[in-house]
mmCIF file of C-alpha atoms in Angstrom:
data_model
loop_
_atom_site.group_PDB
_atom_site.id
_atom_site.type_symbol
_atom_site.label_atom_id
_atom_site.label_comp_id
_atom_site.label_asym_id
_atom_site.label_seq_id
_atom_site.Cartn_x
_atom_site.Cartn_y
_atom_site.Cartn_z
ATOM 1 C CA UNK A 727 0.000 0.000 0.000
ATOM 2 C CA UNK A 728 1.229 3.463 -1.195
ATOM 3 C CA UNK A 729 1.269 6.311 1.208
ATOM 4 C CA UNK A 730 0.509 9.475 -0.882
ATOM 5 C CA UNK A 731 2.784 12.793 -1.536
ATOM 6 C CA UNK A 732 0.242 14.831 0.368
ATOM 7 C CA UNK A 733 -0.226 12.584 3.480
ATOM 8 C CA UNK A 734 3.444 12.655 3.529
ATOM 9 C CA UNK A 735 3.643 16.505 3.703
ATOM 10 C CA UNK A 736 0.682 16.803 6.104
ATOM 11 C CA UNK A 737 2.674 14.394 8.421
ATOM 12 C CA UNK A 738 6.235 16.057 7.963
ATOM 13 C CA UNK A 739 4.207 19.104 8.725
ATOM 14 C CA UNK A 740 2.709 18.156 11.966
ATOM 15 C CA UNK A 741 6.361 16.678 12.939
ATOM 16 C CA UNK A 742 7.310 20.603 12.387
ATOM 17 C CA UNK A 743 4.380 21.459 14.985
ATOM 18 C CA UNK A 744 5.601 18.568 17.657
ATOM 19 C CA UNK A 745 9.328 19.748 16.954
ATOM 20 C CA UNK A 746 8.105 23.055 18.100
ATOM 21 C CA UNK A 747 6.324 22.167 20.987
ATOM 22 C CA UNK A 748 8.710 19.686 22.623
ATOM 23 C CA UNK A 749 11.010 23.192 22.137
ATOM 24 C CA UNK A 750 8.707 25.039 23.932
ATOM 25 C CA UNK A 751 8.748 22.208 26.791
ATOM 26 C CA UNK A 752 11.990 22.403 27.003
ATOM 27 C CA UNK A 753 12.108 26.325 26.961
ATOM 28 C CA UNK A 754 9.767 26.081 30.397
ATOM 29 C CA UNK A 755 12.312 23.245 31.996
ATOM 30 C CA UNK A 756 15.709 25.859 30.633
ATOM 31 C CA UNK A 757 13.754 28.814 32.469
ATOM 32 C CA UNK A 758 13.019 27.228 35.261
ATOM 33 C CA UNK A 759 16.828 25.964 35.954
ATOM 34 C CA UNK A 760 17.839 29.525 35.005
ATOM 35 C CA UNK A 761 15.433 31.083 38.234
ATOM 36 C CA UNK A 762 16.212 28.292 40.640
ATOM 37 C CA UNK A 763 20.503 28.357 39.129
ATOM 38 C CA UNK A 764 19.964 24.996 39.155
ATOM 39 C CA UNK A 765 23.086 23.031 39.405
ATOM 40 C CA UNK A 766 24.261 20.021 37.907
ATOM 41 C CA UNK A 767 21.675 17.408 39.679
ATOM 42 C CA UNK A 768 18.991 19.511 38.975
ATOM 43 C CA UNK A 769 19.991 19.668 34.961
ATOM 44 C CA UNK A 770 20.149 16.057 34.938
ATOM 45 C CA UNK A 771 16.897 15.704 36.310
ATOM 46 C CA UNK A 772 15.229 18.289 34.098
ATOM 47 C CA UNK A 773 16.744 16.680 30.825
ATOM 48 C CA UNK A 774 15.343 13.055 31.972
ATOM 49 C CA UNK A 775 11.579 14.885 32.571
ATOM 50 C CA UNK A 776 12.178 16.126 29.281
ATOM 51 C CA UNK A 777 13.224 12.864 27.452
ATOM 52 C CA UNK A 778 10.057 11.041 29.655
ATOM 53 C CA UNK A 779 8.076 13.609 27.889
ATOM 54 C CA UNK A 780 9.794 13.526 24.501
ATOM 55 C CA UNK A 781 9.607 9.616 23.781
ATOM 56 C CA UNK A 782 6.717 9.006 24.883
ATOM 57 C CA UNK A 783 4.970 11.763 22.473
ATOM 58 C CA UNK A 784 7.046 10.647 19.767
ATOM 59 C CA UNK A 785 5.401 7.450 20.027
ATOM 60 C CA UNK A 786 2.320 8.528 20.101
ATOM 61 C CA UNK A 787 2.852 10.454 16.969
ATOM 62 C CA UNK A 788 3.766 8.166 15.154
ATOM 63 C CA UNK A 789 1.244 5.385 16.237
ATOM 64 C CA UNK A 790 -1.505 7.979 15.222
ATOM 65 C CA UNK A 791 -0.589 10.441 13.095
ATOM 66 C CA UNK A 792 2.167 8.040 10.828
ATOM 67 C CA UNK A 793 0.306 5.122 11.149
ATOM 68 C CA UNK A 794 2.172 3.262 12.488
ATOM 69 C CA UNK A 795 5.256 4.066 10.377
ATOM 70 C CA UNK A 796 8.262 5.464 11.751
ATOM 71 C CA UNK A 797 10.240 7.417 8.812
ATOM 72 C CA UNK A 798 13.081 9.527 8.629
ATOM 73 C CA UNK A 799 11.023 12.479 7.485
ATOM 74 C CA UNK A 800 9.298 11.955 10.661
ATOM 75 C CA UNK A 801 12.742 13.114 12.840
ATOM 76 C CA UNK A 802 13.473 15.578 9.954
ATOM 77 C CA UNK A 803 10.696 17.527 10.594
ATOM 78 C CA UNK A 804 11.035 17.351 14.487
ATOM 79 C CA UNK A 805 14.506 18.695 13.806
ATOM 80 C CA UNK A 806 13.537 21.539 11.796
ATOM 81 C CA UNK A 807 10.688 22.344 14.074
ATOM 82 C CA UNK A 808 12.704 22.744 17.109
ATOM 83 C CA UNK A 809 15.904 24.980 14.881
ATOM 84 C CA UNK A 810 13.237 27.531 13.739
ATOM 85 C CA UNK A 811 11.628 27.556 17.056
ATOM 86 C CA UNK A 812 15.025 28.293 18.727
ATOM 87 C CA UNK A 813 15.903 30.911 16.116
ATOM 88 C CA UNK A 814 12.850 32.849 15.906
ATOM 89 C CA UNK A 815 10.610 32.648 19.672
ATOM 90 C CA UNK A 816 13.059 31.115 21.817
ATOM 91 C CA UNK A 817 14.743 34.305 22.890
ATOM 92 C CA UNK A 818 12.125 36.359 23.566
ATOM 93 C CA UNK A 819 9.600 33.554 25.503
ATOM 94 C CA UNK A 820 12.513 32.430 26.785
ATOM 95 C CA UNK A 821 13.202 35.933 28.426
ATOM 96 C CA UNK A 822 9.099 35.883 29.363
ATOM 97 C CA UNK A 823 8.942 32.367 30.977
ATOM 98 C CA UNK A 824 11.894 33.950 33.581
ATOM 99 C CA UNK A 825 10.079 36.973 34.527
ATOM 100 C CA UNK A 826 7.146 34.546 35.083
ATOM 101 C CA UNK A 827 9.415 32.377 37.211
ATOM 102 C CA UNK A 828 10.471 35.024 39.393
ATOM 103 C CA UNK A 829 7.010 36.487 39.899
ATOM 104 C CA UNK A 830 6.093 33.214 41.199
ATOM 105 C CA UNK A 831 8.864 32.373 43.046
ATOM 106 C CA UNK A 832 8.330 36.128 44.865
ATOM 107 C CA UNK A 833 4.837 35.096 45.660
ATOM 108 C CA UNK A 834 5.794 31.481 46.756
ATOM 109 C CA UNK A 835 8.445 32.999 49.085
ATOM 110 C CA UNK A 836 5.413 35.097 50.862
ATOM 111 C CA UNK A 837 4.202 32.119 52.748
ATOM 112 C CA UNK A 838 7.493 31.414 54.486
ATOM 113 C CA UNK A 839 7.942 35.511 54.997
ATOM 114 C CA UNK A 840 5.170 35.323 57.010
ATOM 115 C CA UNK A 841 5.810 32.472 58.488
ATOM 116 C CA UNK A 842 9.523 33.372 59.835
ATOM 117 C CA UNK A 843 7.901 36.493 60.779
ATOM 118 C CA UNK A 844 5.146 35.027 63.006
ATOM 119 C CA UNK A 845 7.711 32.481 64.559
ATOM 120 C CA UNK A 846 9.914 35.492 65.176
ATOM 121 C CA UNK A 847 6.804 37.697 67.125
ATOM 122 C CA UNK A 848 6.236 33.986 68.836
ATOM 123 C CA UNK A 849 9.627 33.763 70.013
ATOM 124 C CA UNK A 850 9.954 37.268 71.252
ATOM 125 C CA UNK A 851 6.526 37.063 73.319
ATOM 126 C CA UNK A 852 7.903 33.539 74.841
ATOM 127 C CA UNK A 853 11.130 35.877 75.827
ATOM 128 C CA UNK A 854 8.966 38.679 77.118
ATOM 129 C CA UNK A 855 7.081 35.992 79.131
ATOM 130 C CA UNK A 856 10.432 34.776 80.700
ATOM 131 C CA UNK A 857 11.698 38.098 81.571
ATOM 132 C CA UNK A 858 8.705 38.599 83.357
ATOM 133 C CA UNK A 859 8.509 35.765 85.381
ATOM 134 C CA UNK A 860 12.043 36.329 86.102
ATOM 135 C CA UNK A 861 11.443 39.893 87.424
ATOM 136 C CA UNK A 862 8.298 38.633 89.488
ATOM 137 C CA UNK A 863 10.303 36.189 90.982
ATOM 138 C CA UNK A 864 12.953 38.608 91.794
ATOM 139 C CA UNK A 865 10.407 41.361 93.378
ATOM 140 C CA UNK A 866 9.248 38.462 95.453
ATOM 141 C CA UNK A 867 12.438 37.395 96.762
ATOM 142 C CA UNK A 868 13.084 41.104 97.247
ATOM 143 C CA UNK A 869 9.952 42.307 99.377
ATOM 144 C CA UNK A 870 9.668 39.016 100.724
ATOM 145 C CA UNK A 871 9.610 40.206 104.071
ATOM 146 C CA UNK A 872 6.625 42.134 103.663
ATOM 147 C CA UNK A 873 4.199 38.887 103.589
ATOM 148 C CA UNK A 874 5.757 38.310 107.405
#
């Protein structure tokens, strides 16, 4: 059975469109190690999420949209996907997804602000609380004598 010149493109054409979006994936996992200056644990870690997210939808592409058939056009078009994504709207999402990341990370870091600060009010009332049981107990040992 013949596969036809214009299945072929529409196929190489959606590769293009899964190139790009595995890109963008990996644009989100790049930003995020760029906020958090990930080192080089955290790099391995993030490539492996990517490739667990990579295969797997490279799979299903070609299950559904190749039927079945894995060709080399197939990779090609991945390829060429992900080079014009990185030439043309990685830059300037790239620089986006960052600014997102440290928004979020300045409203994830709120929680523990206020949390450090309430310990810190805690703490300084438990002092207070000592001091003045220590100067009670020192007025009573002073005036002692007055009970008598």
């Amino acid at each position: 059975m013949e596969i036809s010149i214009a299945v072929q493109t529409l196929v190489f054409l959606k590769a293009i469109l899964l190139g790009t979006a595995l890109s963008v994936v990996y644009d989100v996992l790049r930003a995020a190690r760029r906020t958090a200056h990930a080192g080089v644990g955290a790099t391995a870690v993030c490539d492996a999420l990517f490739w667990a997210i990579l295969l797997p939808a490279l799979f299903v592409f070609v299950l559904t949209a190749a039927d079945g058939e894995g060709r080399g056009y197939i990779l090609l078009g991945m390829t060429l996907g992900g080079v014009l994504y990185f030439l043309t709207l990685s830059p300037p999402l790239l620089a986006l997804l960052c600014w997102l990341d440290r928004i979020l990370c300045a409203f994830a870091h709120i929680p523990c602000r206020v949390y450090t600060r309430a310990e810190k009010f805690v703490r300084q009332c438990k002092s207070r609380l000592c001091k003045e049981k220590k100067i009670k107990e020192n007025l009573k040992k002073l005036f002692h004598f007055r009970k008598k």
